[in-house]
XYZ file of C-alpha atoms in Angstrom:
476
model
C -127.773 -147.524 -110.405
C -128.554 -150.804 -112.205
C -125.084 -152.161 -111.392
C -125.566 -151.326 -107.693
C -128.962 -153.062 -107.706
C -127.489 -156.197 -109.300
C -124.605 -156.242 -106.786
C -127.153 -155.938 -103.990
C -129.074 -158.966 -105.276
C -125.884 -160.997 -105.645
C -124.736 -160.151 -102.108
C -128.158 -161.100 -100.771
C -127.978 -164.495 -102.496
C -124.462 -165.130 -101.184
C -125.632 -164.392 -97.631
C -128.498 -166.826 -98.132
C -126.123 -169.599 -99.222
C -123.945 -169.038 -96.157
C -126.956 -169.028 -93.826
C -128.347 -172.170 -95.443
C -125.066 -173.999 -94.953
C -124.894 -172.961 -91.298
C -128.450 -174.131 -90.661
C -127.780 -177.539 -92.205
C -124.626 -177.954 -90.102
C -126.610 -177.223 -86.926
C -129.330 -179.735 -87.826
C -128.853 -183.482 -87.163
C -128.517 -185.441 -90.407
C -131.569 -187.599 -89.641
C -133.749 -184.453 -89.541
C -132.629 -183.139 -92.948
C -135.296 -184.921 -95.065
C -138.200 -183.100 -93.349
C -136.481 -179.793 -92.577
C -138.742 -176.880 -93.588
C -137.366 -173.855 -95.471
C -138.460 -170.251 -95.951
C -138.866 -168.906 -99.501
C -135.364 -167.449 -99.649
C -133.778 -170.533 -98.113
C -135.648 -172.808 -100.517
C -134.602 -170.565 -103.397
C -130.954 -170.800 -102.323
C -131.246 -174.569 -102.037
C -132.833 -174.887 -105.470
C -130.178 -172.606 -106.946
C -127.377 -174.766 -105.532
C -128.906 -177.987 -106.770
C -129.768 -176.499 -110.170
C -126.137 -175.388 -110.457
C -124.975 -178.905 -109.654
C -127.436 -180.319 -112.166
C -126.377 -177.737 -114.747
C -122.694 -178.478 -114.166
C -123.355 -182.158 -114.694
C -125.410 -181.190 -117.745
C -122.483 -179.256 -119.169
C -120.164 -182.216 -118.544
C -122.744 -184.451 -120.206
C -122.940 -182.138 -123.204
C -119.157 -181.801 -123.515
C -118.821 -185.580 -123.643
C -121.857 -185.978 -125.903
C -120.578 -183.377 -128.342
C -117.077 -184.846 -128.326
C -118.419 -188.332 -129.058
C -121.294 -187.556 -131.455
C -120.867 -183.900 -132.533
C -123.903 -182.613 -134.432
C -124.157 -185.668 -136.652
C -127.121 -187.972 -137.387
C -126.877 -189.948 -134.120
C -126.932 -186.743 -132.079
C -129.833 -185.355 -134.118
C -131.811 -188.575 -133.535
C -131.037 -188.466 -129.814
C -132.134 -184.842 -129.387
C -135.260 -185.384 -131.459
C -136.121 -188.619 -129.618
C -136.387 -186.743 -126.317
C -139.379 -184.792 -127.623
C -141.987 -187.590 -127.666
C -141.400 -189.006 -124.141
C -140.994 -185.468 -122.778
C -144.379 -184.562 -124.208
C -146.064 -187.679 -122.785
C -144.390 -187.185 -119.391
C -145.435 -183.541 -119.193
C -148.994 -184.467 -120.181
C -149.430 -186.499 -116.993
C -146.540 -185.622 -114.714
C -143.652 -183.244 -114.318
C -144.501 -179.758 -113.161
C -148.146 -180.210 -114.133
C -148.880 -182.902 -111.541
C -146.613 -181.571 -108.790
C -147.876 -178.013 -109.033
C -151.523 -179.099 -109.231
C -151.161 -181.237 -106.093
C -149.408 -178.651 -103.905
C -152.279 -176.178 -103.280
C -154.848 -178.992 -102.931
C -152.685 -180.918 -100.447
C -152.311 -177.763 -98.364
C -156.055 -177.185 -98.403
C -156.862 -180.805 -97.438
C -154.272 -180.836 -94.645
C -155.633 -177.552 -93.244
C -159.258 -178.631 -93.613
C -158.908 -182.261 -92.434
C -155.537 -183.706 -91.440
C -152.181 -184.927 -92.760
C -153.358 -188.492 -93.353
C -156.157 -187.246 -95.592
C -153.598 -185.392 -97.680
C -151.426 -188.522 -97.995
C -154.483 -190.541 -98.972
C -155.191 -188.009 -101.717
C -151.666 -188.530 -103.089
C -152.243 -192.294 -103.291
C -155.611 -191.789 -104.985
C -154.044 -189.404 -107.483
C -151.107 -191.698 -108.186
C -153.408 -194.705 -108.669
C -155.470 -192.783 -111.200
C -152.409 -191.463 -113.021
C -150.638 -194.817 -113.346
C -153.836 -196.437 -114.592
C -153.899 -193.805 -117.340
C -150.226 -193.486 -118.205
C -149.426 -197.123 -119.079
C -151.800 -197.371 -122.073
C -150.906 -193.822 -123.127
C -147.199 -194.707 -123.227
C -148.035 -197.841 -125.212
C -150.009 -195.839 -127.771
C -147.150 -193.334 -128.034
C -144.677 -196.155 -128.657
C -146.874 -197.645 -131.386
C -147.409 -194.230 -132.995
C -143.724 -193.253 -132.844
C -142.854 -194.116 -136.502
C -145.726 -192.049 -137.913
C -145.084 -189.220 -135.440
C -141.369 -189.012 -136.277
C -141.919 -189.268 -140.028
C -144.712 -186.708 -140.314
C -144.316 -184.254 -137.410
C -141.129 -184.520 -135.389
C -138.382 -184.860 -138.003
C -139.797 -184.916 -141.540
C -136.465 -183.690 -142.902
C -134.389 -186.593 -141.511
C -133.299 -189.379 -143.836
C -134.785 -192.856 -143.339
C -131.969 -194.356 -141.176
C -131.968 -191.343 -138.842
C -135.762 -191.480 -138.541
C -135.560 -195.196 -137.668
C -132.956 -194.495 -134.972
C -135.134 -191.695 -133.599
C -138.064 -194.113 -133.290
C -135.965 -196.696 -131.418
C -134.601 -194.124 -128.990
C -138.058 -192.614 -128.417
C -139.492 -195.998 -127.456
C -136.691 -196.606 -124.965
C -137.147 -193.189 -123.400
C -140.882 -193.747 -122.984
C -140.073 -196.395 -120.363
C -139.066 -193.715 -117.879
C -142.482 -192.039 -117.954
C -143.881 -194.275 -115.178
C -140.958 -193.276 -112.951
C -141.459 -189.597 -113.771
C -145.166 -189.782 -112.868
C -144.477 -191.434 -109.518
C -141.669 -189.030 -108.613
C -143.815 -186.010 -109.519
C -146.667 -187.075 -107.215
C -144.463 -188.045 -104.274
C -142.327 -184.901 -104.489
C -145.494 -182.827 -103.950
C -145.864 -184.343 -100.446
C -142.556 -182.826 -99.370
C -142.685 -179.592 -101.369
C -146.163 -178.697 -100.086
C -144.666 -178.537 -96.573
C -141.585 -176.610 -97.759
C -139.478 -179.741 -97.156
C -137.588 -179.257 -100.389
C -134.173 -180.740 -99.592
C -134.760 -184.205 -101.060
C -136.672 -182.965 -104.154
C -133.811 -180.525 -104.718
C -131.227 -183.308 -104.353
C -133.197 -185.323 -106.886
C -132.713 -182.429 -109.299
C -128.979 -182.414 -108.574
C -128.755 -186.148 -109.327
C -129.863 -185.698 -112.925
C -127.314 -186.673 -115.578
C -125.166 -188.808 -113.258
C -125.799 -192.166 -114.933
C -126.430 -190.475 -118.274
C -122.815 -189.304 -118.147
C -121.854 -192.872 -117.310
C -123.668 -194.010 -120.460
C -121.724 -191.550 -122.605
C -118.428 -192.680 -121.064
C -119.415 -196.247 -121.887
C -120.033 -195.197 -125.497
C -116.590 -193.569 -125.580
C -114.926 -196.728 -124.258
C -117.013 -199.118 -126.344
C -117.961 -197.363 -129.619
C -120.396 -200.147 -130.527
C -122.696 -198.993 -127.691
C -123.278 -195.777 -129.601
C -126.089 -193.419 -128.686
C -127.861 -196.168 -126.721
C -125.396 -195.614 -123.852
C -126.723 -192.198 -122.788
C -130.293 -193.304 -123.521
C -130.127 -196.161 -120.994
C -128.309 -193.820 -118.587
C -131.277 -191.439 -118.689
C -133.614 -194.246 -117.587
C -131.440 -195.045 -114.571
C -131.296 -191.330 -113.691
C -135.090 -191.298 -113.343
C -134.989 -194.258 -110.964
C -132.336 -192.605 -108.773
C -134.390 -189.406 -108.526
C -137.362 -191.403 -107.261
C -135.337 -193.340 -104.672
C -133.882 -190.134 -103.217
C -137.337 -189.115 -101.973
C -137.848 -192.270 -99.891
C -136.264 -191.125 -96.556
C -138.422 -187.994 -96.383
C -141.571 -189.871 -97.338
C -140.961 -192.463 -94.623
C -140.510 -189.750 -91.988
C -143.744 -188.112 -93.123
C -145.536 -191.444 -92.552
C -146.318 -192.035 -96.206
C -147.102 -195.594 -97.283
C -147.875 -196.443 -100.915
C -151.354 -197.859 -101.397
C -153.684 -198.484 -104.318
C -156.744 -196.269 -103.739
C -159.384 -196.034 -106.439
C -161.659 -193.077 -105.652
C -162.886 -191.619 -108.936
C -165.604 -189.639 -107.110
C -163.211 -187.948 -104.656
C -163.938 -184.189 -104.828
C -160.364 -183.233 -103.981
C -159.092 -185.574 -106.688
C -161.376 -183.787 -109.129
C -159.813 -180.483 -108.065
C -156.333 -181.894 -108.712
C -157.514 -183.010 -112.133
C -159.137 -179.664 -112.850
C -155.867 -177.909 -112.087
C -153.635 -180.487 -113.727
C -155.336 -180.889 -117.096
C -154.876 -177.276 -118.264
C -151.427 -177.251 -116.646
C -150.513 -180.452 -118.481
C -151.932 -179.255 -121.786
C -149.973 -176.031 -121.365
C -146.839 -178.084 -120.728
C -147.582 -180.201 -123.789
C -148.049 -177.023 -125.787
C -144.701 -175.847 -124.493
C -143.030 -179.081 -125.524
C -144.910 -178.994 -128.805
C -143.005 -175.768 -129.348
C -139.795 -177.776 -129.031
C -141.148 -180.218 -131.596
C -141.989 -177.300 -133.878
C -138.454 -175.969 -133.455
C -137.012 -179.387 -134.303
C -139.236 -179.732 -137.376
C -138.390 -176.275 -138.732
C -134.691 -176.835 -138.043
C -134.799 -180.109 -139.970
C -136.462 -178.305 -142.906
C -133.498 -175.942 -143.281
C -131.538 -178.829 -144.787
C -128.726 -178.209 -142.293
C -128.288 -181.368 -140.212
C -126.346 -179.457 -137.552
C -129.274 -177.084 -136.939
C -131.088 -179.444 -134.538
C -127.978 -179.939 -132.400
C -127.231 -176.207 -132.435
C -130.706 -175.431 -131.064
C -130.318 -178.072 -128.356
C -126.892 -176.809 -127.249
C -127.992 -173.165 -127.254
C -131.093 -173.942 -125.202
C -128.938 -175.878 -122.744
C -127.137 -172.641 -121.853
C -130.357 -170.584 -121.876
C -131.972 -173.200 -119.659
C -129.495 -172.610 -116.827
C -130.533 -169.034 -115.909
C -134.150 -169.945 -116.677
C -134.028 -172.735 -114.090
C -131.941 -170.775 -111.580
C -134.147 -167.689 -111.708
C -137.570 -168.678 -113.005
C -138.042 -172.298 -111.945
C -136.041 -172.228 -108.694
C -137.535 -168.990 -107.372
C -141.037 -169.766 -108.632
C -141.044 -173.265 -107.166
C -139.704 -172.018 -103.831
C -142.436 -169.362 -103.676
C -145.327 -171.608 -104.782
C -146.228 -173.287 -101.452
C -145.951 -169.947 -99.626
C -148.127 -168.206 -102.232
C -150.633 -171.071 -102.055
C -150.887 -170.784 -98.263
C -151.318 -167.001 -98.465
C -154.044 -167.587 -101.046
C -155.889 -170.084 -98.841
C -155.789 -167.536 -95.995
C -156.931 -164.775 -98.397
C -153.941 -162.646 -97.363
C -153.961 -160.726 -100.629
C -151.609 -158.002 -99.399
C -149.012 -160.596 -98.424
C -149.565 -162.435 -101.700
C -148.999 -159.271 -103.733
C -145.869 -158.312 -101.776
C -144.273 -161.716 -102.210
C -145.215 -161.900 -105.891
C -143.988 -158.381 -106.704
C -140.699 -158.920 -104.871
C -140.184 -162.219 -106.676
C -140.932 -160.851 -110.149
C -138.678 -157.820 -109.721
C -135.807 -159.941 -108.446
C -135.892 -162.492 -111.252
C -136.402 -159.868 -113.970
C -133.397 -157.764 -112.946
C -131.157 -160.801 -112.675
C -132.454 -162.157 -115.997
C -131.466 -158.936 -117.787
C -127.976 -159.261 -116.346
C -127.755 -162.941 -117.355
C -128.950 -162.163 -120.902
C -126.265 -159.506 -121.340
C -123.587 -161.924 -120.132
C -124.710 -164.652 -122.532
C -124.666 -162.280 -125.496
C -121.259 -160.839 -124.620
C -119.544 -164.036 -123.510
C -121.544 -166.718 -125.307
C -119.030 -167.426 -128.069
C -115.961 -167.871 -125.824
C -118.122 -169.917 -123.465
C -119.133 -172.248 -126.295
C -115.512 -172.564 -127.394
C -114.395 -173.322 -123.844
C -117.125 -175.866 -123.182
C -117.800 -177.608 -126.457
C -115.204 -176.981 -129.185
C -113.401 -180.287 -129.207
C -113.639 -183.578 -131.041
C -116.511 -183.643 -133.517
C -117.786 -180.231 -132.329
C -115.773 -177.852 -134.551
C -115.563 -174.076 -135.080
C -118.455 -174.110 -137.557
C -120.654 -175.775 -134.933
C -119.670 -173.060 -132.434
C -120.595 -170.291 -134.907
C -123.991 -171.789 -135.656
C -124.768 -172.441 -131.988
C -123.766 -168.908 -130.938
C -125.986 -167.381 -133.613
C -128.951 -169.214 -132.096
C -127.856 -168.576 -128.487
C -127.604 -164.796 -128.883
C -131.168 -164.593 -130.184
C -132.601 -166.895 -127.512
C -130.909 -164.776 -124.807
C -133.001 -161.735 -125.754
C -136.077 -163.491 -124.386
C -134.574 -164.522 -121.038
C -136.500 -161.940 -118.920
C -139.699 -163.233 -120.479
C -138.876 -166.894 -119.818
C -138.223 -166.393 -116.099
C -141.196 -164.068 -115.551
C -143.462 -166.653 -117.192
C -142.216 -169.378 -114.815
C -143.010 -167.251 -111.759
C -146.339 -165.935 -113.069
C -147.541 -169.432 -113.985
C -146.899 -170.708 -110.449
C -148.587 -167.655 -108.925
C -151.694 -168.443 -110.982
C -151.574 -172.052 -109.757
C -151.592 -170.691 -106.197
C -154.841 -168.920 -107.147
C -156.271 -172.213 -108.472
C -155.985 -170.994 -112.061
C -154.171 -173.144 -114.605
C -156.480 -172.393 -117.543
C -154.976 -168.964 -118.215
C -151.437 -170.335 -118.548
C -152.647 -173.060 -120.921
C -154.504 -170.650 -123.194
C -151.618 -168.176 -123.202
C -149.149 -170.931 -124.047
C -151.294 -172.292 -126.860
C -151.688 -168.818 -128.329
C -147.936 -168.390 -128.050
C -147.429 -171.637 -129.972
C -149.742 -170.553 -132.794
C -147.925 -167.221 -133.117
C -144.579 -169.027 -132.953
C -145.495 -171.342 -135.837
C -146.754 -168.464 -137.965
C -143.636 -166.401 -137.325
C -141.338 -169.357 -138.030
C -143.084 -169.977 -141.355
C -142.690 -166.332 -142.333
C -139.084 -166.019 -141.203
C -137.669 -169.402 -142.255
C -136.845 -168.555 -145.859
C -135.166 -165.155 -145.289
C -133.393 -166.016 -142.016
C -132.830 -169.787 -142.124
C -131.982 -171.382 -138.765
C -132.184 -168.003 -136.992
C -135.920 -167.928 -137.702
C -136.520 -170.574 -135.017
C -135.189 -168.602 -132.010
C -136.561 -165.331 -133.426
C -140.086 -166.749 -133.504
C -139.583 -168.204 -130.023
C -138.507 -164.908 -128.455
C -141.219 -162.767 -130.035
C -144.039 -165.143 -129.106
C -142.670 -165.611 -125.562
C -142.957 -161.904 -124.775
C -146.601 -161.961 -125.829
C -147.286 -164.929 -123.548
C -145.662 -163.204 -120.568
C -147.692 -160.051 -121.087
C -150.968 -162.012 -121.088
C -150.063 -163.847 -117.867
C -149.089 -160.683 -116.015
C -152.250 -158.829 -117.030
C -154.502 -161.682 -115.868
C -152.494 -162.118 -112.683
C -152.899 -158.441 -111.847
C -156.673 -158.952 -111.771
C -156.449 -162.282 -109.921
C -154.636 -160.839 -106.901
C -157.262 -158.176 -106.247
C -160.199 -160.396 -105.264
C -160.507 -162.944 -102.395
C -159.872 -166.550 -103.400
C -162.906 -168.752 -103.938
C -161.485 -172.233 -103.549
C -163.109 -174.902 -105.697
């Protein structure tokens, strides 16, 4: 029965891919940037681009592992991502995009399209005025942050390298903020082609940076770091054709008293703090891994999460992001029956497929790691350690994808506070569990604490969401 259900889902997705390709072939190329997609079409498009991005990510990781293995440079590189990621998610990323989408839809329906575009400029002006000094403070605080919180177990040279890499990576935050705000213009109207292509473009120049480090060893880990900065710029530039067709023009607009801007902020702040809490969990994982005394532990966690991240993005993020503008519009219209049907169908689909993906990762994870990564400095011992972590992380896959969908459904109901509180509670439980499990289980304690706390977070979100979809929406 379960096998038949899974086959049915797979066949449905394949039919969607075929239909999507046929529709794009029938549409003139100049109309692609503003082509609107249904939920299933948008899901198929996100899945394709996430697969491309993931494939490039695997190539990136193969080259990175072959060049740097799980040594000190790799540990510094993985750890360095945590600080700029946290700053970026505080003010941008999914937090800003998802907060803008329902408000843009409401403004466009209440007033007109130009009012919605003006709101984007007002939001972006406010965000950039805030992010520059924040990034500067983060850069100045990087040595203390790395030494006391991020990687207290690293030796002094590795900590110094981590600080240097973190400061370089902070430069991309301005680009991330701008791309997050502008992508919302297109996504809110289900014009997801260019934002999806921006996802697919990730890792292109980062791979180029690794190749440069292979050809010129003196470049070292700075090659992929600079490549990541150029990746962010490319992602932003890919949005330009769609924005021009929508009539968007960048403009500095300072409107601190704008009511709609306040609504964006009210939605974004809890969303951002929840995202920071989520990334703080990554920092916690890095810190506990460094305390095991096993230098390879940090790299093993990163490589394992790379493989877990693929089905999480394909099922949770792709499907949830495709459904968000449709759920938001149903919420504005107070079509609760339609909202519940779409949400239930989405949750069931991603949960069934996540169970299947988890089983595959547990059964085939070791040969997959050998096939992808066991070469150069990444030896058999690295494969064993990474698989141990991967198998545990995979147990929580249904929870990860359900959380992605549930969080976006709550955003569509103008609720981001619940997700923030649930995520913060999850982080507290995760830290407590990691402290209890670290001594008896070593490195395995990190993914064990992650999985157990993640299921608790998902349960909280689903219970609250069940109540939220019963009453008419009272828009702020």
